[in-house]
Coordinates of C-alpha atoms and ligand atoms in Angstrom, one line a residue:
X1 CA 0.0 0.0 0.0
X2 CA 1.2 3.6 -0.7
X3 CA 1.5 6.0 2.2
X4 CA -1.8 7.7 1.1
X5 CA -3.6 4.4 1.1
X6 CA -2.3 3.5 4.5
X7 CA -3.4 6.8 5.9
X8 CA -6.8 6.5 4.3
X9 CA -7.2 3.0 5.6
X10 CA -6.3 4.2 9.1
X11 CA -8.9 6.9 9.0
X12 CA -11.5 4.6 7.5
X13 CA -10.9 2.1 10.3
X14 CA -11.2 4.8 12.9
X15 CA -14.5 6.0 11.3
X16 CA -15.8 2.5 11.4
X17 CA -15.3 1.9 15.1
X18 CA -18.2 1.8 17.6
X19 CA -18.4 4.8 19.9
X20 CA -19.3 3.7 23.4
X21 CA -20.5 6.3 25.9
X22 CA -18.3 7.6 28.6
X23 CA -20.3 5.7 31.2
X24 CA -19.9 2.5 29.2
X25 CA -16.2 3.1 28.9
X26 CA -15.7 3.6 32.6
X27 CA -17.9 0.5 33.3
X28 CA -16.0 -1.7 30.9
X29 CA -12.4 -0.9 32.0
X30 CA -11.4 -0.7 35.6
X31 CA -8.0 0.4 34.5
X32 CA -9.3 3.4 32.5
X33 CA -8.3 6.1 35.0
X34 CA -4.8 4.8 35.4
X35 CA -4.5 4.5 31.6
X36 CA -5.7 8.0 30.7
X37 CA -4.9 10.1 33.8
X38 CA -1.3 10.7 34.5
X39 CA 0.8 13.0 36.5
X40 CA 4.0 14.6 35.2
X41 CA 6.5 15.8 37.7
X42 CA 8.5 18.9 36.9
X43 CA 11.7 19.1 38.8
X44 CA 12.7 22.7 39.0
X45 CA 15.6 24.2 40.7
X46 CA 14.5 27.1 42.9
X47 CA 17.3 27.7 45.3
X48 CA 16.6 24.1 46.4
X49 CA 15.0 21.4 44.4
X50 CA 11.3 21.8 44.4
X51 CA 8.9 19.3 42.8
X52 CA 5.7 20.5 41.2
X53 CA 3.5 18.5 39.0
X54 CA 0.5 18.5 36.7
X55 CA -2.2 15.9 36.4
X56 CA -3.4 15.4 32.8
X57 CA -6.7 13.6 33.1
X58 CA -8.1 12.5 29.7
X59 CA -10.2 9.7 31.1
X60 CA -13.5 11.6 30.5
X61 CA -12.8 11.7 26.7
X62 CA -14.1 9.0 24.4
X63 CA -10.7 7.4 23.8
X64 CA -10.8 3.7 24.3
X65 CA -8.4 0.9 23.4
X66 CA -9.7 0.5 19.9
X67 CA -9.5 4.2 19.1
X68 CA -6.1 4.5 20.8
X69 CA -4.9 1.6 18.6
X70 CA -6.4 3.2 15.5
X71 CA -4.9 6.6 16.2
X72 CA -1.5 4.9 17.1
X73 CA -1.6 3.3 13.6
X74 CA -2.5 6.7 12.1
X75 CA 0.4 8.3 13.9
X76 CA 2.8 5.6 12.6
X77 CA 1.4 6.1 9.0
X78 CA 2.0 9.9 9.3
X79 CA 5.5 9.2 10.6
X80 CA 4.9 10.9 13.9
X81 CA 8.3 9.8 15.3
X82 CA 10.1 11.0 12.2
X83 CA 8.4 14.4 12.2
X84 CA 8.9 14.8 15.9
X85 CA 12.6 14.1 15.4
X86 CA 12.7 16.5 12.5
X87 CA 11.1 19.2 14.7
X88 CA 13.5 18.7 17.6
X89 CA 16.6 18.5 15.5
X90 CA 16.0 21.7 13.6
X91 CA 15.2 20.3 10.2
X92 CA 13.3 22.7 7.8
X93 CA 9.9 21.3 8.6
X94 CA 8.2 24.6 7.8
X95 CA 8.3 23.6 4.1
X96 CA 6.3 26.4 2.6
X97 CA 8.7 29.0 4.1
X98 CA 11.8 26.8 3.9
X99 CA 12.6 27.2 7.6
X100 CA 13.0 25.1 10.8
X101 CA 10.7 25.7 13.8
X102 CA 13.2 26.0 16.6
X103 CA 11.2 27.2 19.6
X104 CA 12.4 24.2 21.7
X105 CA 16.0 25.3 21.1
X106 CA 15.1 28.3 23.3
X107 CA 14.5 25.8 26.1
X108 CA 17.6 23.8 25.4
X109 CA 16.4 21.1 23.0
X110 CA 17.4 21.1 19.3
X111 CA 20.2 21.4 16.9
X112 CA 23.5 22.0 18.8
X113 CA 24.3 25.3 17.1
X114 CA 20.7 26.6 17.7
X115 CA 20.8 25.7 21.4
X116 CA 24.2 27.4 21.7
X117 CA 22.9 30.5 19.9
X118 CA 19.8 30.5 22.1
X119 CA 22.0 30.3 25.2
X120 CA 24.1 33.3 24.0
X121 CA 21.0 35.3 23.2
X122 CA 19.5 34.5 26.6
X123 CA 22.7 35.6 28.3
X124 CA 22.5 38.9 26.6
X125 CA 18.8 39.2 27.3
X126 CA 19.5 38.5 31.0
X127 CA 22.3 41.1 31.2
X128 CA 20.0 43.8 29.8
X129 CA 17.2 42.9 32.2
X130 CA 19.5 42.8 35.2
X131 CA 21.2 46.0 34.1
X132 CA 17.9 47.8 33.8
X133 CA 16.7 46.4 37.2
X134 CA 20.0 47.8 38.6
X135 CA 19.3 51.2 37.2
X136 CA 21.4 51.4 34.1
X137 CA 18.6 53.3 32.3
X138 CA 17.7 55.4 35.3
X139 CA 14.5 54.8 37.2
X140 CA 12.2 52.5 35.4
X141 CA 8.8 52.0 37.0
X142 CA 6.7 51.3 33.9
X143 CA 7.2 49.3 30.7
X144 CA 4.9 49.7 27.7
X145 CA 5.3 46.6 25.7
X146 CA 4.1 47.2 22.1
X147 CA 3.5 44.1 19.9
X148 CA 0.7 42.2 18.4
X149 CA -0.3 38.5 17.8
X150 CA 2.6 36.3 19.0
X151 CA 4.6 39.4 20.0
X152 CA 1.9 40.3 22.6
X153 CA -0.4 37.4 23.6
X154 CA 2.3 35.3 25.3
X155 CA 3.8 38.2 27.3
X156 CA 0.3 39.4 28.3
X157 CA -0.7 35.9 29.5
X158 CA 2.5 35.3 31.4
X159 CA 2.6 38.7 33.1
X160 CA -1.0 38.5 34.1
X161 CA -0.6 35.0 35.4
X162 CA 2.6 35.5 37.4
X163 CA 2.4 39.0 38.8
X164 CA -0.8 39.0 40.8
X165 CA 1.2 39.5 44.0
X166 CA 3.3 42.4 42.5
X167 CA 5.8 42.9 39.7
X168 CA 9.3 44.4 39.6
X169 CA 8.1 46.7 36.9
X170 CA 4.6 47.7 36.0
X171 CA 4.0 46.3 32.4
X172 CA 1.3 47.4 30.0
X173 CA 0.9 45.3 26.8
X174 CA -0.4 47.3 23.9
X175 CA -1.4 45.4 20.7
X176 CA -4.3 47.1 19.0
X177 CA -3.8 49.9 16.4
X178 CA -6.9 51.5 17.9
X179 CA -5.4 54.5 19.7
X180 CA -7.7 53.8 22.7
X181 CA -5.3 50.9 23.6
X182 CA -2.2 53.1 23.6
X183 CA -4.0 56.0 25.4
X184 CA -5.0 53.7 28.2
X185 CA -1.4 52.6 28.7
X186 CA -0.1 56.2 28.5
X187 CA -2.7 57.3 31.1
X188 CA -1.4 54.6 33.5
X189 CA 2.3 55.5 33.1
X190 CA 4.7 58.3 34.1
X191 CA 6.7 59.2 30.9
X192 CA 9.8 60.1 33.0
X193 CA 10.0 56.5 34.3
X194 CA 8.6 54.6 31.4
X195 CA 10.6 52.3 29.0
X196 CA 9.1 51.2 25.7
X197 CA 9.6 47.7 24.3
X198 CA 8.9 47.3 20.6
X199 CA 8.3 43.7 19.9
X200 CA 8.0 42.5 16.3
X201 CA 9.6 39.5 14.7
X202 CA 9.5 41.2 11.3
X203 CA 9.7 44.8 12.6
X204 CA 7.4 45.8 9.8
X205 CA 4.0 45.2 11.4
X206 CA 2.0 48.4 10.8
X207 CA 0.1 48.3 14.1
X208 CA 3.3 47.9 16.1
X209 CA 5.4 50.5 14.3
X210 CA 2.5 53.1 14.4
X211 CA 2.0 52.5 18.1
X212 CA 5.8 52.8 18.7
X213 CA 5.9 56.2 16.9
X214 CA 3.0 57.4 19.1
X215 CA 4.8 56.2 22.2
X216 CA 8.0 58.2 21.1
X217 CA 5.9 61.3 20.5
X218 CA 4.3 60.9 23.9
X219 CA 7.7 60.7 25.6
X220 CA 9.0 63.8 23.7
X221 CA 5.8 65.7 24.4
X222 CA 6.4 65.1 28.1
X223 CA 10.0 66.3 28.1
X224 CA 12.0 63.1 27.6
X225 CA 15.0 64.4 25.8
X226 CA 16.1 61.2 24.0
X227 CA 13.0 59.1 23.4
X228 CA 14.8 56.5 21.3
X229 CA 17.1 56.0 24.3
X230 CA 14.1 54.7 26.2
X231 CA 13.3 52.0 23.6
X232 CA 14.3 48.3 23.7
X233 CA 13.6 46.3 20.5
X234 CA 12.8 42.6 20.5
X235 CA 13.0 41.2 16.9
X236 CA 14.3 38.7 14.4
X237 CA 15.1 41.7 12.1
X238 CA 17.7 43.7 14.2
X239 CA 18.8 45.6 11.1
X240 CA 15.3 47.0 10.7
X241 CA 15.3 48.1 14.3
X242 CA 18.6 49.9 13.9
X243 CA 17.3 51.6 10.7
X244 CA 14.2 52.7 12.7
X245 CA 16.5 54.3 15.3
X246 CA 17.1 51.9 18.1
X247 CA 20.7 51.6 19.4
X248 CA 22.2 48.2 18.9
X249 CA 22.9 47.8 22.7
X250 CA 19.2 47.8 23.3
X251 CA 18.2 45.4 20.6
X252 CA 17.5 41.8 21.7
X253 CA 17.4 39.6 18.6
X254 CA 16.0 36.2 18.2
X255 CA 16.4 33.7 15.4
X256 CA 14.2 33.8 12.3
X257 CA 13.5 30.1 12.9
X258 CA 11.4 30.9 16.0
X259 CA 7.9 31.4 14.9
X260 CA 5.9 34.5 16.1
X261 CA 3.3 32.5 18.0
X262 CA 6.1 30.3 19.5
X263 CA 8.4 33.2 20.5
X264 CA 7.5 33.8 24.1
X265 CA 10.7 31.9 25.1
X266 CA 13.0 34.2 23.2
X267 CA 13.6 37.9 23.7
X268 CA 9.9 38.4 23.2
X269 CA 9.7 37.3 26.8
X270 CA 11.7 40.5 27.8
X271 CA 8.7 42.2 29.5
X272 CA 8.0 38.9 31.4
X273 CA 11.6 38.8 32.7
X274 CA 11.4 42.6 33.5
X275 CA 8.2 41.9 35.6
X276 CA 9.1 38.7 37.4
X277 CA 12.9 38.8 37.4
X278 CA 15.3 36.5 35.5
X279 CA 15.3 33.7 38.0
X280 CA 11.5 33.2 37.6
X281 CA 11.8 33.6 33.8
X282 CA 14.5 30.8 33.8
X283 CA 12.1 28.6 35.8
X284 CA 9.4 29.3 33.2
X285 CA 11.9 28.0 30.5
X286 CA 12.7 25.0 32.7
X287 CA 9.1 24.1 33.0
X288 CA 8.7 24.1 29.2
X289 CA 11.9 22.1 28.9
X290 CA 10.5 19.4 31.2
X291 CA 7.6 19.0 28.7
X292 CA 10.0 19.0 25.8
X293 CA 11.8 16.1 27.4
X294 CA 8.6 14.2 28.0
X295 CA 7.4 14.9 24.4
X296 CA 10.7 13.8 22.9
X297 CA 11.1 10.6 24.9
X298 CA 7.6 9.2 25.4
X299 CA 5.8 7.1 22.7
X300 CA 2.3 6.3 21.9
X301 CA -0.7 7.3 24.0
X302 CA 1.6 7.8 27.0
X303 CA 2.9 10.9 25.3
X304 CA 0.6 13.5 26.8
X305 CA 0.5 15.8 23.8
X306 CA -0.1 13.0 21.4
X307 CA -2.8 11.6 23.7
X308 CA -4.5 15.0 23.7
X309 CA -4.2 15.1 19.9
X310 CA -5.8 11.7 19.6
X311 CA -8.8 13.0 21.5
X312 CA -8.8 16.3 19.5
X313 CA -8.9 14.3 16.3
X314 CA -11.7 12.0 17.6
X315 CA -13.9 15.1 18.3
X316 CA -13.1 17.0 15.1
X317 CA -12.9 14.3 12.5
X318 CA -15.0 11.4 14.0
X319 CA -17.6 13.2 16.0
X320 CA -18.0 16.4 13.9
X321 CA -17.3 18.9 16.7
X322 CA -16.5 22.3 15.3
X323 CA -15.2 23.9 18.4
X324 CA -13.1 23.1 21.5
X325 CA -13.3 25.1 24.7
X326 CA -10.8 25.8 27.5
X327 CA -12.0 27.0 30.8
X328 CA -9.4 27.9 33.4
X329 CA -10.7 27.7 36.9
X330 CA -8.1 30.2 37.8
X331 CA -8.4 34.0 37.4
X332 CA -4.7 34.2 36.7
X333 CA -5.2 32.2 33.5
X334 CA -7.9 34.5 32.1
X335 CA -5.8 35.3 29.0
X336 CA -5.0 31.6 28.3
X337 CA -7.9 31.1 25.9
X338 CA -6.8 34.1 23.7
X339 CA -3.3 32.8 23.7
X340 CA -4.5 29.3 22.7
X341 CA -6.7 30.8 20.0
X342 CA -3.6 32.1 18.1
X343 CA -1.5 29.1 18.8
X344 CA -4.1 26.6 17.6
X345 CA -6.1 28.5 15.0
X346 CA -3.2 30.2 13.3
X347 CA -1.2 27.0 13.3
X348 CA -3.7 24.4 12.3
X349 CA -6.5 26.5 10.6
X350 CA -5.4 25.2 7.2
X351 CA -7.0 23.7 4.1
X352 CA -4.1 22.0 2.4
X353 CA -1.6 19.4 3.5
X354 CA 2.1 20.2 3.7
X355 CA 2.5 18.8 0.2
X356 CA -0.1 21.2 -1.1
X357 CA -3.0 18.8 -1.5
X358 CA -6.5 19.8 -0.3
X359 CA -7.2 18.1 3.1
X360 CA -9.9 15.5 3.2
X361 CA -11.6 16.6 6.4
X362 CA -11.8 19.3 9.0
X363 CA -8.5 20.6 10.5
X364 CA -8.4 22.9 13.6
X365 CA -11.6 23.4 15.5
X366 CA -12.5 26.9 16.7
X367 CA -10.7 27.4 20.1
X368 CA -12.7 29.4 22.6
X369 CA -13.1 29.6 26.3
X370 CA -13.1 31.7 29.4
X371 CA -12.7 31.5 33.2
X372 CA -14.6 29.4 35.7
X373 CA -16.8 30.0 37.5
X374 CA -17.8 33.1 35.5
X375 CA -18.4 31.0 32.4
X376 CA -20.8 28.7 34.2
X377 CA -23.2 31.5 34.6
X378 CA -23.0 32.6 31.0
X379 CA -22.2 29.9 28.4
X380 CA -22.3 26.5 30.2
X381 CA -26.0 26.2 29.4
X382 CA -25.1 25.3 25.8
X383 CA -22.3 22.9 26.9
X384 CA -24.8 20.9 29.0
X385 CA -27.9 21.1 26.9
X386 CA -27.1 22.6 23.5
X387 CA -27.1 20.8 20.2
X388 CA -23.3 21.4 19.7
X389 CA -21.1 18.9 21.4
X390 CA -18.1 20.9 22.7
X391 CA -15.1 19.0 24.1
X392 CA -13.9 21.0 27.1
X393 CA -10.6 21.4 28.8
X394 CA -10.6 22.4 32.5
X395 CA -7.5 23.8 34.1
X396 CA -7.2 24.3 37.9
X397 CA -4.6 24.7 40.6
X398 CA -4.7 22.8 43.9
X399 CA -2.9 25.7 45.6
X400 CA -4.9 28.9 45.6
X401 CA -3.6 32.2 44.3
X402 CA -5.3 34.3 46.9
X403 CA -5.0 35.0 50.6
X404 CA -8.7 35.2 51.3
X405 CA -10.9 32.8 53.2
X406 CA -10.1 29.3 51.8
X407 CA -13.8 28.9 51.1
X408 CA -13.1 30.8 47.8
X409 CA -10.7 28.3 46.5
X410 CA -12.7 25.3 47.8
X411 CA -15.8 26.5 46.0
X412 CA -13.8 27.2 42.8
X413 CA -12.3 23.7 42.7
X414 CA -15.6 22.0 43.6
X415 CA -17.3 23.7 40.8
X416 CA -14.6 22.8 38.3
X417 CA -14.8 19.1 39.1
X418 CA -18.6 19.3 39.3
X419 CA -18.8 20.6 35.7
X420 CA -16.8 17.7 34.3
X421 CA -18.8 15.2 36.3
X422 CA -22.1 16.8 35.2
X423 CA -21.1 16.9 31.5
X424 CA -20.3 13.2 31.6
X425 CA -23.1 11.9 33.8
X426 CA -26.1 14.0 32.6
X427 CA -29.5 13.4 34.2
X428 CA -32.8 12.0 33.1
X429 CA -35.9 13.9 33.8
X430 CA -39.5 13.4 32.8
X431 CA -39.6 17.1 31.8
X432 CA -37.3 17.1 28.8
X433 CA -36.4 20.8 29.3
X434 CA -34.8 19.7 32.6
X435 CA -32.9 16.6 31.2
X436 CA -29.2 16.5 30.4
X437 CA -28.0 14.1 27.8
X438 CA -24.6 13.6 29.5
X439 CA -21.9 11.7 27.6
X440 CA -20.2 15.1 27.0
X441 CA -16.4 15.0 27.0
X442 CA -13.9 17.0 29.1
X443 CA -10.2 16.8 30.0
X444 CA -8.7 18.2 33.2
X445 CA -5.3 19.7 33.8
X446 CA -4.8 19.9 37.6
X447 CA -1.6 21.7 38.6
X448 CA -0.1 21.7 42.1
X449 CA 0.5 25.4 42.0
X450 CA 0.6 28.0 39.3
X451 CA 4.4 28.6 39.4
X452 CA 6.5 30.0 36.5
X453 CA 7.6 26.4 35.7
X454 CA 4.1 25.1 35.7
X455 CA 2.9 27.9 33.4
X456 CA 5.9 27.2 31.1
X457 CA 4.9 23.5 31.1
X458 CA 1.2 24.2 30.3
X459 CA 2.1 26.4 27.4
X460 CA 4.7 24.0 26.0
X461 CA 2.2 21.1 26.3
X462 CA -0.2 23.1 24.1
X463 CA 2.5 23.8 21.6
X464 CA 3.3 20.1 21.3
X465 CA -0.4 19.2 21.2
X466 CA -0.8 21.6 18.3
X467 CA 2.2 20.1 16.5
X468 CA 0.9 16.5 17.2
X469 CA -2.5 17.5 15.7
X470 CA -0.7 18.9 12.6
X471 CA 1.2 15.7 12.1
X472 CA -2.0 13.6 12.3
X473 CA -3.6 15.9 9.8
X474 CA -0.6 16.1 7.5
X475 CA -0.5 19.9 7.6
X476 CA 2.2 22.5 8.2
X477 CA 1.4 24.3 11.5
X478 CA 4.2 26.8 11.1
X479 CA 3.1 29.1 8.3
X480 CA 0.1 31.6 8.3
X481 CA -0.5 32.8 4.7
X482 CA -4.2 33.3 5.6
X483 CA -3.4 36.6 7.3
X484 CA -1.8 38.2 4.2
X485 CA -4.7 39.0 1.9
X486 CA -6.5 41.3 4.3
X487 CA -3.2 43.2 5.0
X488 CA -2.7 43.6 1.2
X489 CA -6.2 44.9 0.7
X490 CA -5.7 47.4 3.6
X491 CA -2.5 48.6 1.9
X492 CA -4.3 48.9 -1.4
X493 CA -7.0 51.0 0.3
X494 CA -4.3 53.2 1.8
X495 CA -2.6 53.7 -1.6
X496 CA -5.9 54.3 -3.5
X497 CA -6.6 53.5 -7.1
X498 CA -8.1 50.1 -6.6
X499 CA -11.9 49.5 -7.0
X500 CA -13.4 47.0 -4.6
X501 CA -16.9 45.3 -4.4
X502 CA -19.9 47.6 -4.0
X503 CA -20.3 47.0 -0.3
X504 CA -16.7 47.8 0.5
X505 CA -16.8 50.9 -1.7
X506 CA -19.9 52.1 0.1
X507 CA -18.4 51.5 3.5
X508 CA -15.2 53.3 2.6
X509 CA -17.2 56.3 1.2
X510 CA -19.4 56.6 4.3
X511 CA -16.3 56.5 6.6
X512 CA -14.5 59.1 4.4
X513 CA -11.8 56.7 3.3
X514 CA -12.6 56.5 -0.4
Ligands
LIG601 O1 -0.4 38.7 10.9 C1 -0.1 37.6 11.7 C2 1.3 37.7 12.3 O2 2.3 37.6 11.4 C3 1.4 36.7 13.5 O3 1.8 35.4 13.0 C4 2.5 37.4 14.3 O4 2.5 36.8 15.6 C5 1.9 38.8 14.3 O5 1.4 39.0 13.0 C6 2.9 39.8 14.6 O6 4.0 39.8 13.8 P1 5.4 40.5 14.1 O7 5.9 39.9 15.4 O8 6.3 40.3 12.9 O9 5.1 42.0 14.3

């Protein structure tokens, strides 16, 4: 059989398998929990060795032995082991752009030369952060971090998650070109003690460059004599940052082979290190490295990212689910769903395989989510009784992040676990409006504590889960050509001389842009 025939046969087999209910699966297999719920320990050096772990419980998904065997055969047909090795050894697996995808090298795993380069860049990154903390640029109380997409979502998530008890510097992340976003940050900062970080892999993104100019004007208008002297650039195009006016000593480069939505580990993490200190940032990298090690060395369904991808494929391709939701029962992870939206939807929202053929089924589901318990009182109605089946991920921490009455955390966790149980069990009722079908899937990630290492591990787990899904689908998760057309049309509008459809022309005319 050709590879295509083997892959088709694997999918056909998967599609032909019976789909027992969750209750049936638990009843039929006493070992189910042990098989599909495992704890990963992250050993992190924090002055002394401190063990923290994460439980990954996928037992309330519909994976059973038959589907696991079927997906394992599919993974073999898609050469999962070979593609994983290619990723982790710095091969050019981003075939459409002729590049490697070397985010793991930032965490110490990859091609030797790339790991060495990442180490040198981190040393430089660390020196600048520590010098600024020590006063090399005068008093720095505030940092306005300007970037968008992958240059903003990761820093915003990590800073929000890790600085609830205070930060070494007050960071404001500004992404949107809508001036309201920049004005809000300006209003919260004192120009005399504010540093500006301009984060852009390409250093050409119009939103970021326009916001950066406005930030410089704001500094000048408030008497800062050398506004460019207050700028740090984080980029894979250092020559463009120099051209734009940033001094080389304040440019933190990162390699072209680190994708934008995978760049938090590189100098794009500068505002995180500024806010939490280098030691905590290093722990964040270590947590991700622990997941890399697990991902690189564990095979089959025991590989947590591959296991999650098996379940993801079950729901998208076998059960027709068009969305997947993530609910963090932790206020500190409020920005995780938006981070995951870019990671998963920009990576796997594709219609062709990496060889350019049309895909023969759905690719990435729509990622959405929110925080518990807020979401319970807003959108969970649909999860329990709606006509869409939505696989749900819950994330919670055993240690609480607050100092209030422990009742808060107890109620939070009880609700998290209750939702998973309710989705699975359902409830009969004579009155159909009050009945719950049950048999609705969820997975739970239960962390000991939301430390920097645990956050790094959670994010790296999702990166590898996204990659594993791409391998099973045969697509390239590392390009994003779908974002280009809109940018080109916006440029054409700016230049003038192009005629668009009647609707667009009318909107442009009404807004005075024609
Ligand atoms: O337009 C999409 C995108 O290219 C993302 O992939 C990227 O994270 C974002 O824009 C920002 O790009 P840059 O870091 O080059 O400014």
